[in-house]
Amino acid sequence: MKPLRVVLLLLSIAVAARDACAQQLTLREALTRADDSAYSNRTARATALAETARALGALQGALPSLRLEGGWLETTDPLTAFGLLLRQRGVSAAAFAPNLINAPPPRTNWSGGVIMEVPLFNADALAARGAAMAGARAMNEREKWTAGTTRLQVIRAYFAAILAAEMTRTLEFADAAATDHVRQATTLLEQGMVTRSDLLLAEVRAGEVAAELVGARAAAALARQQLATILGAPSDSAFALRDTLPSADRIRAVAHTLAEGIHIDRADLAAAREMAIAAERDASRAGGRLL
């Protein structure tokens, strides 16, 4: 056996072993992975968390606050240096010497304090807090809507990938049949049982099937890549899919169940309502500033 054939045989065995070991990706697993890792879901989740943190930060102007302050000073300014000496209770008769007053040595001073602020009424902060809370609720509803629409995209991409793979297998059988038909037509032409035009017609049809097969393989690879991208892992498209599509009724039932839940909740409308509330409360901050 030639070395090239040995290498090709080993490669085909490795590919077959990889495909056999690839774990089949079910629709339920695909939906679970999309819930956790889809780009749109992660973006919506991060936005909701940021808005929630912003709502907590709005409490700063309405709740008591406590802060620590500290400072350190070194100076040779006559007035400031003598003032520090007075503040430190270090004045003596020798301190009134003219040379020490006019050109004092560098004096240092440490200062510190604890400051507590208790706002009695801050209408601006209260309105900002209400607007931030409504905005946080809006982002949470938008996160739910994003998760639901992502699930519909997963269902569409999952079954599209299976359909593309089935079309590829069908065209592979058609390509093999067309090649065999060309071979038979060639043999029959040599025996004088068919004309040259019959052979050319068979070759043209075989070429059409071969071209369709190339397009189907590219479409199948693209469909798998699209599914992997929706799942949030575009570099991981080595998963295995089921061989055949389920019945059309089953596909419609799965999509209808999920779509019905999304349309009943209508989290997008809830998010719009909360955004309107946030805008109204944010507008009321103008009056709060006057108070």
CSV table of C-alpha atoms in Angstrom, one decimal:
chain,number,residue,atom,x,y,z
A,1,MET,CA,0.0,0.0,0.0
A,2,LYS,CA,1.3,3.4,-0.9
A,3,PRO,CA,2.2,5.8,1.9
A,4,LEU,CA,-0.3,8.4,0.7
A,5,ARG,CA,-3.1,5.8,0.9
A,6,VAL,CA,-2.0,4.9,4.4
A,7,VAL,CA,-2.1,8.5,5.5
A,8,LEU,CA,-5.6,9.0,4.0
A,9,LEU,CA,-6.8,5.8,5.6
A,10,LEU,CA,-5.6,6.9,9.0
A,11,LEU,CA,-7.1,10.3,8.6
A,12,SER,CA,-10.5,8.8,7.7
A,13,ILE,CA,-10.3,6.5,10.7
A,14,ALA,CA,-9.5,9.5,13.0
A,15,VAL,CA,-12.4,11.5,11.6
A,16,ALA,CA,-14.8,8.6,12.0
A,17,ALA,CA,-13.7,8.0,15.5
A,18,ARG,CA,-14.1,11.7,16.3
A,19,ASP,CA,-17.6,11.7,14.9
A,20,ALA,CA,-18.5,8.5,16.8
A,21,CYS,CA,-17.3,10.0,20.1
A,22,ALA,CA,-19.1,13.3,19.5
A,23,GLN,CA,-22.0,13.6,21.9
A,24,GLN,CA,-25.3,14.1,20.3
A,25,LEU,CA,-26.8,17.6,21.0
A,26,THR,CA,-30.4,17.4,21.9
A,27,LEU,CA,-32.8,20.3,21.6
A,28,ARG,CA,-33.2,20.5,25.4
A,29,GLU,CA,-29.4,20.7,25.8
A,30,ALA,CA,-29.1,23.4,23.1
A,31,LEU,CA,-31.7,25.5,24.9
A,32,THR,CA,-30.0,25.1,28.2
A,33,ARG,CA,-26.6,26.1,26.7
A,34,ALA,CA,-28.2,29.1,25.0
A,35,ASP,CA,-29.8,30.2,28.3
A,36,ASP,CA,-26.4,30.3,30.0
A,37,SER,CA,-24.0,31.3,27.2
A,38,ALA,CA,-25.8,33.0,24.3
A,39,TYR,CA,-24.2,36.4,23.5
A,40,SER,CA,-27.6,38.2,23.6
A,41,ASN,CA,-28.5,36.6,26.9
A,42,ARG,CA,-25.2,37.5,28.5
A,43,THR,CA,-25.5,41.1,27.3
A,44,ALA,CA,-29.1,41.4,28.6
A,45,ARG,CA,-28.1,39.8,31.9
A,46,ALA,CA,-25.2,42.2,32.4
A,47,THR,CA,-27.3,45.2,31.6
A,48,ALA,CA,-29.9,44.1,34.1
A,49,LEU,CA,-27.3,43.7,36.8
A,50,ALA,CA,-25.8,47.1,36.0
A,51,GLU,CA,-29.2,48.8,36.3
A,52,THR,CA,-29.9,47.0,39.6
A,53,ALA,CA,-26.6,48.3,40.9
A,54,ARG,CA,-27.5,51.8,39.7
A,55,ALA,CA,-30.7,51.6,41.6
A,56,LEU,CA,-28.8,50.8,44.8
A,57,GLY,CA,-26.4,53.7,44.1
A,58,ALA,CA,-29.3,56.1,44.0
A,59,LEU,CA,-29.8,55.5,47.7
A,60,GLN,CA,-26.7,57.6,48.4
A,61,GLY,CA,-28.6,60.9,48.4
A,62,ALA,CA,-31.5,59.6,50.5
A,63,LEU,CA,-29.8,57.6,53.3
A,64,PRO,CA,-27.4,58.8,56.0
A,65,SER,CA,-23.8,58.7,55.0
A,66,LEU,CA,-20.6,58.4,57.0
A,67,ARG,CA,-17.1,59.3,55.7
A,68,LEU,CA,-13.6,59.7,57.0
A,69,GLU,CA,-11.3,62.6,56.1
A,70,GLY,CA,-7.6,63.0,56.7
A,71,GLY,CA,-4.8,65.3,55.7
A,72,TRP,CA,-1.2,66.1,56.3
A,73,LEU,CA,0.5,69.5,56.0
A,74,GLU,CA,4.1,70.7,56.1
A,75,THR,CA,4.8,74.4,55.8
A,76,THR,CA,7.3,77.2,56.5
A,77,ASP,CA,4.9,80.0,56.0
A,78,PRO,CA,5.2,82.2,59.2
A,79,LEU,CA,1.5,82.7,59.8
A,80,THR,CA,0.5,79.1,59.0
A,81,ALA,CA,3.4,77.7,61.0
A,82,PHE,CA,2.6,79.8,64.1
A,83,GLY,CA,-1.1,78.8,63.8
A,84,LEU,CA,-0.2,75.2,63.7
A,85,LEU,CA,1.9,75.7,66.8
A,86,LEU,CA,-1.1,77.3,68.6
A,87,ARG,CA,-3.3,74.5,67.4
A,88,GLN,CA,-0.9,71.9,68.7
A,89,ARG,CA,-0.7,73.6,72.1
A,90,GLY,CA,3.0,74.0,71.8
A,91,VAL,CA,3.4,77.8,72.4
A,92,SER,CA,6.1,78.9,74.9
A,93,ALA,CA,8.0,82.1,75.6
A,94,ALA,CA,10.8,80.9,73.3
A,95,ALA,CA,8.3,80.6,70.4
A,96,PHE,CA,7.9,84.4,70.3
A,97,ALA,CA,11.6,84.9,69.3
A,98,PRO,CA,11.6,87.2,66.2
A,99,ASN,CA,13.9,84.8,64.3
A,100,LEU,CA,11.5,81.9,64.9
A,101,ILE,CA,8.5,83.9,63.9
A,102,ASN,CA,10.0,85.4,60.8
A,103,ALA,CA,11.8,82.2,59.6
A,104,PRO,CA,10.1,79.3,61.3
A,105,PRO,CA,11.4,75.7,60.8
A,106,PRO,CA,9.2,73.4,58.8
A,107,ARG,CA,6.2,72.4,60.8
A,108,THR,CA,3.9,69.4,60.1
A,109,ASN,CA,0.4,68.7,61.1
A,110,TRP,CA,-1.9,65.7,60.8
A,111,SER,CA,-5.7,66.2,60.7
A,112,GLY,CA,-8.6,63.8,60.6
A,113,GLY,CA,-12.3,63.7,61.0
A,114,VAL,CA,-15.4,61.6,60.9
A,115,ILE,CA,-18.3,63.3,59.0
A,116,MET,CA,-21.9,62.0,59.1
A,117,GLU,CA,-24.6,63.5,56.9
A,118,VAL,CA,-28.3,62.9,57.6
A,119,PRO,CA,-30.5,64.2,54.8
A,120,LEU,CA,-33.9,65.3,56.1
A,121,PHE,CA,-35.6,65.5,52.8
A,122,ASN,CA,-34.0,65.1,49.3
A,123,ALA,CA,-36.7,65.1,46.7
A,124,ASP,CA,-34.2,65.0,43.9
A,125,ALA,CA,-32.6,61.8,45.3
A,126,LEU,CA,-36.0,60.2,46.0
A,127,ALA,CA,-37.1,60.8,42.4
A,128,ALA,CA,-33.8,59.5,41.1
A,129,ARG,CA,-34.2,56.4,43.2
A,130,GLY,CA,-37.7,55.7,41.8
A,131,ALA,CA,-36.5,56.2,38.2
A,132,ALA,CA,-33.5,53.9,38.8
A,133,MET,CA,-35.8,51.2,40.3
A,134,ALA,CA,-38.2,51.4,37.3
A,135,GLY,CA,-35.2,51.2,35.0
A,136,ALA,CA,-33.9,48.1,36.7
A,137,ARG,CA,-37.3,46.4,36.4
A,138,ALA,CA,-37.4,47.3,32.7
A,139,MET,CA,-34.0,45.7,32.1
A,140,ASN,CA,-35.1,42.6,34.0
A,141,GLU,CA,-38.2,42.3,31.8
A,142,ARG,CA,-36.0,42.9,28.7
A,143,GLU,CA,-33.7,40.1,29.8
A,144,LYS,CA,-36.7,37.7,30.0
A,145,TRP,CA,-37.8,38.8,26.5
A,146,THR,CA,-34.3,38.3,25.1
A,147,ALA,CA,-34.0,34.9,26.6
A,148,GLY,CA,-37.4,33.9,25.0
A,149,THR,CA,-36.5,35.2,21.6
A,150,THR,CA,-33.1,33.5,21.8
A,151,ARG,CA,-34.8,30.2,22.5
A,152,LEU,CA,-36.9,30.6,19.3
A,153,GLN,CA,-33.7,31.3,17.3
A,154,VAL,CA,-32.1,28.1,18.8
A,155,ILE,CA,-35.1,26.0,17.7
A,156,ARG,CA,-35.0,27.5,14.2
A,157,ALA,CA,-31.2,27.0,13.9
A,158,TYR,CA,-31.3,23.5,15.4
A,159,PHE,CA,-33.8,22.1,13.0
A,160,ALA,CA,-32.3,24.0,10.1
A,161,ALA,CA,-28.9,22.3,10.8
A,162,ILE,CA,-30.6,18.8,10.8
A,163,LEU,CA,-32.5,19.6,7.6
A,164,ALA,CA,-29.2,20.8,5.9
A,165,ALA,CA,-27.5,17.6,6.9
A,166,GLU,CA,-30.4,15.5,5.5
A,167,MET,CA,-30.3,17.4,2.2
A,168,THR,CA,-26.5,16.8,2.0
A,169,ARG,CA,-27.0,13.0,2.5
A,170,THR,CA,-29.8,12.9,0.0
A,171,LEU,CA,-27.6,14.7,-2.6
A,172,GLU,CA,-24.7,12.4,-1.8
A,173,PHE,CA,-26.9,9.4,-2.8
A,174,ALA,CA,-28.1,11.3,-5.8
A,175,ASP,CA,-24.5,12.1,-6.8
A,176,ALA,CA,-23.5,8.4,-6.5
A,177,ALA,CA,-26.6,7.4,-8.6
A,178,ALA,CA,-25.8,10.0,-11.2
A,179,THR,CA,-22.2,8.9,-11.4
A,180,ASP,CA,-23.3,5.3,-11.8
A,181,HIS,CA,-25.8,6.3,-14.5
A,182,VAL,CA,-23.0,8.1,-16.5
A,183,ARG,CA,-20.9,4.9,-16.2
A,184,GLN,CA,-23.8,2.8,-17.5
A,185,ALA,CA,-24.5,5.3,-20.3
A,186,THR,CA,-20.8,5.1,-21.3
A,187,THR,CA,-20.9,1.3,-21.4
A,188,LEU,CA,-24.2,1.3,-23.4
A,189,LEU,CA,-22.7,3.8,-25.9
A,190,GLU,CA,-19.8,1.5,-26.5
A,191,GLN,CA,-22.2,-1.3,-27.2
A,192,GLY,CA,-24.2,1.0,-29.6
A,193,MET,CA,-27.4,0.8,-27.5
A,194,VAL,CA,-27.6,4.6,-26.8
A,195,THR,CA,-26.6,7.7,-28.7
A,196,ARG,CA,-23.9,10.3,-27.8
A,197,SER,CA,-26.6,12.8,-26.8
A,198,ASP,CA,-27.9,10.4,-24.1
A,199,LEU,CA,-24.4,10.2,-22.6
A,200,LEU,CA,-24.0,14.0,-22.7
A,201,LEU,CA,-27.4,14.4,-21.0
A,202,ALA,CA,-26.4,12.0,-18.2
A,203,GLU,CA,-23.2,13.9,-17.7
A,204,VAL,CA,-24.9,17.3,-17.6
A,205,ARG,CA,-27.4,16.0,-15.0
A,206,ALA,CA,-24.5,14.4,-13.0
A,207,GLY,CA,-22.7,17.8,-13.0
A,208,GLU,CA,-25.8,19.6,-11.8
A,209,VAL,CA,-26.2,17.1,-8.9
A,210,ALA,CA,-22.5,17.5,-8.0
A,211,ALA,CA,-22.9,21.3,-8.0
A,212,GLU,CA,-26.0,21.0,-5.8
A,213,LEU,CA,-24.0,18.7,-3.5
A,214,VAL,CA,-21.2,21.3,-3.1
A,215,GLY,CA,-23.8,23.9,-2.2
A,216,ALA,CA,-25.6,21.6,0.2
A,217,ARG,CA,-22.4,20.8,2.1
A,218,ALA,CA,-21.5,24.5,2.4
A,219,ALA,CA,-25.0,25.2,3.6
A,220,ALA,CA,-24.8,22.4,6.2
A,221,ALA,CA,-21.5,23.7,7.5
A,222,LEU,CA,-22.9,27.2,7.7
A,223,ALA,CA,-26.0,26.0,9.5
A,224,ARG,CA,-23.9,24.2,12.2
A,225,GLN,CA,-21.8,27.3,12.6
A,226,GLN,CA,-24.9,29.5,13.0
A,227,LEU,CA,-26.2,27.2,15.6
A,228,ALA,CA,-22.9,27.2,17.5
A,229,THR,CA,-22.8,31.0,17.3
A,230,ILE,CA,-26.3,31.3,18.7
A,231,LEU,CA,-25.3,29.0,21.6
A,232,GLY,CA,-22.4,31.3,22.4
A,233,ALA,CA,-19.6,29.0,21.3
A,234,PRO,CA,-18.8,29.7,17.6
A,235,SER,CA,-15.6,27.7,17.8
A,236,ASP,CA,-17.4,24.6,19.1
A,237,SER,CA,-19.3,23.1,16.2
A,238,ALA,CA,-18.2,19.5,16.6
A,239,PHE,CA,-21.4,18.4,18.2
A,240,ALA,CA,-23.5,15.6,16.7
A,241,LEU,CA,-27.1,16.0,15.7
A,242,ARG,CA,-29.9,13.5,15.2
A,243,ASP,CA,-30.1,11.9,11.8
A,244,THR,CA,-33.6,12.8,10.8
A,245,LEU,CA,-36.0,15.6,11.5
A,246,PRO,CA,-39.0,14.8,13.8
A,247,SER,CA,-42.5,15.1,12.3
A,248,ALA,CA,-43.7,18.5,11.3
A,249,ASP,CA,-46.4,18.4,13.9
A,250,ARG,CA,-43.8,17.8,16.6
A,251,ILE,CA,-41.7,20.8,15.4
A,252,ARG,CA,-44.8,23.0,15.3
A,253,ALA,CA,-45.9,21.9,18.8
A,254,VAL,CA,-42.5,22.7,20.3
A,255,ALA,CA,-42.2,26.1,18.6
A,256,HIS,CA,-45.9,26.9,19.4
A,257,THR,CA,-45.5,26.1,23.1
A,258,LEU,CA,-42.4,28.3,23.5
A,259,ALA,CA,-43.8,31.1,21.4
A,260,GLU,CA,-47.1,31.1,23.2
A,261,GLY,CA,-45.4,31.5,26.5
A,262,ILE,CA,-43.4,34.4,25.2
A,263,HIS,CA,-46.4,36.2,23.7
A,264,ILE,CA,-48.5,35.7,26.8
A,265,ASP,CA,-45.9,37.2,29.1
A,266,ARG,CA,-45.0,40.0,26.6
A,267,ALA,CA,-42.0,41.0,28.7
A,268,ASP,CA,-41.1,43.6,26.0
A,269,LEU,CA,-44.4,45.5,26.7
A,270,ALA,CA,-43.7,45.2,30.5
A,271,ALA,CA,-40.2,46.6,29.9
A,272,ALA,CA,-41.7,49.5,27.8
A,273,ARG,CA,-44.1,50.3,30.6
A,274,GLU,CA,-41.4,50.4,33.2
A,275,MET,CA,-39.2,52.6,31.0
A,276,ALA,CA,-42.2,55.0,30.7
A,277,ILE,CA,-42.5,55.1,34.5
A,278,ALA,CA,-38.7,55.7,34.8
A,279,ALA,CA,-39.0,58.6,32.3
A,280,GLU,CA,-41.8,60.2,34.3
A,281,ARG,CA,-40.0,59.9,37.6
A,282,ASP,CA,-36.8,61.2,36.0
A,283,ALA,CA,-38.8,64.2,34.7
A,284,SER,CA,-40.1,64.9,38.3
A,285,ARG,CA,-36.5,65.4,39.4
A,286,ALA,CA,-36.6,68.9,37.9
A,287,GLY,CA,-39.1,69.9,40.5
A,288,GLY,CA,-37.2,68.0,43.2
A,289,ARG,CA,-34.1,70.1,42.6
A,290,LEU,CA,-36.1,73.3,43.3
A,291,LEU,CA,-37.1,71.8,46.7
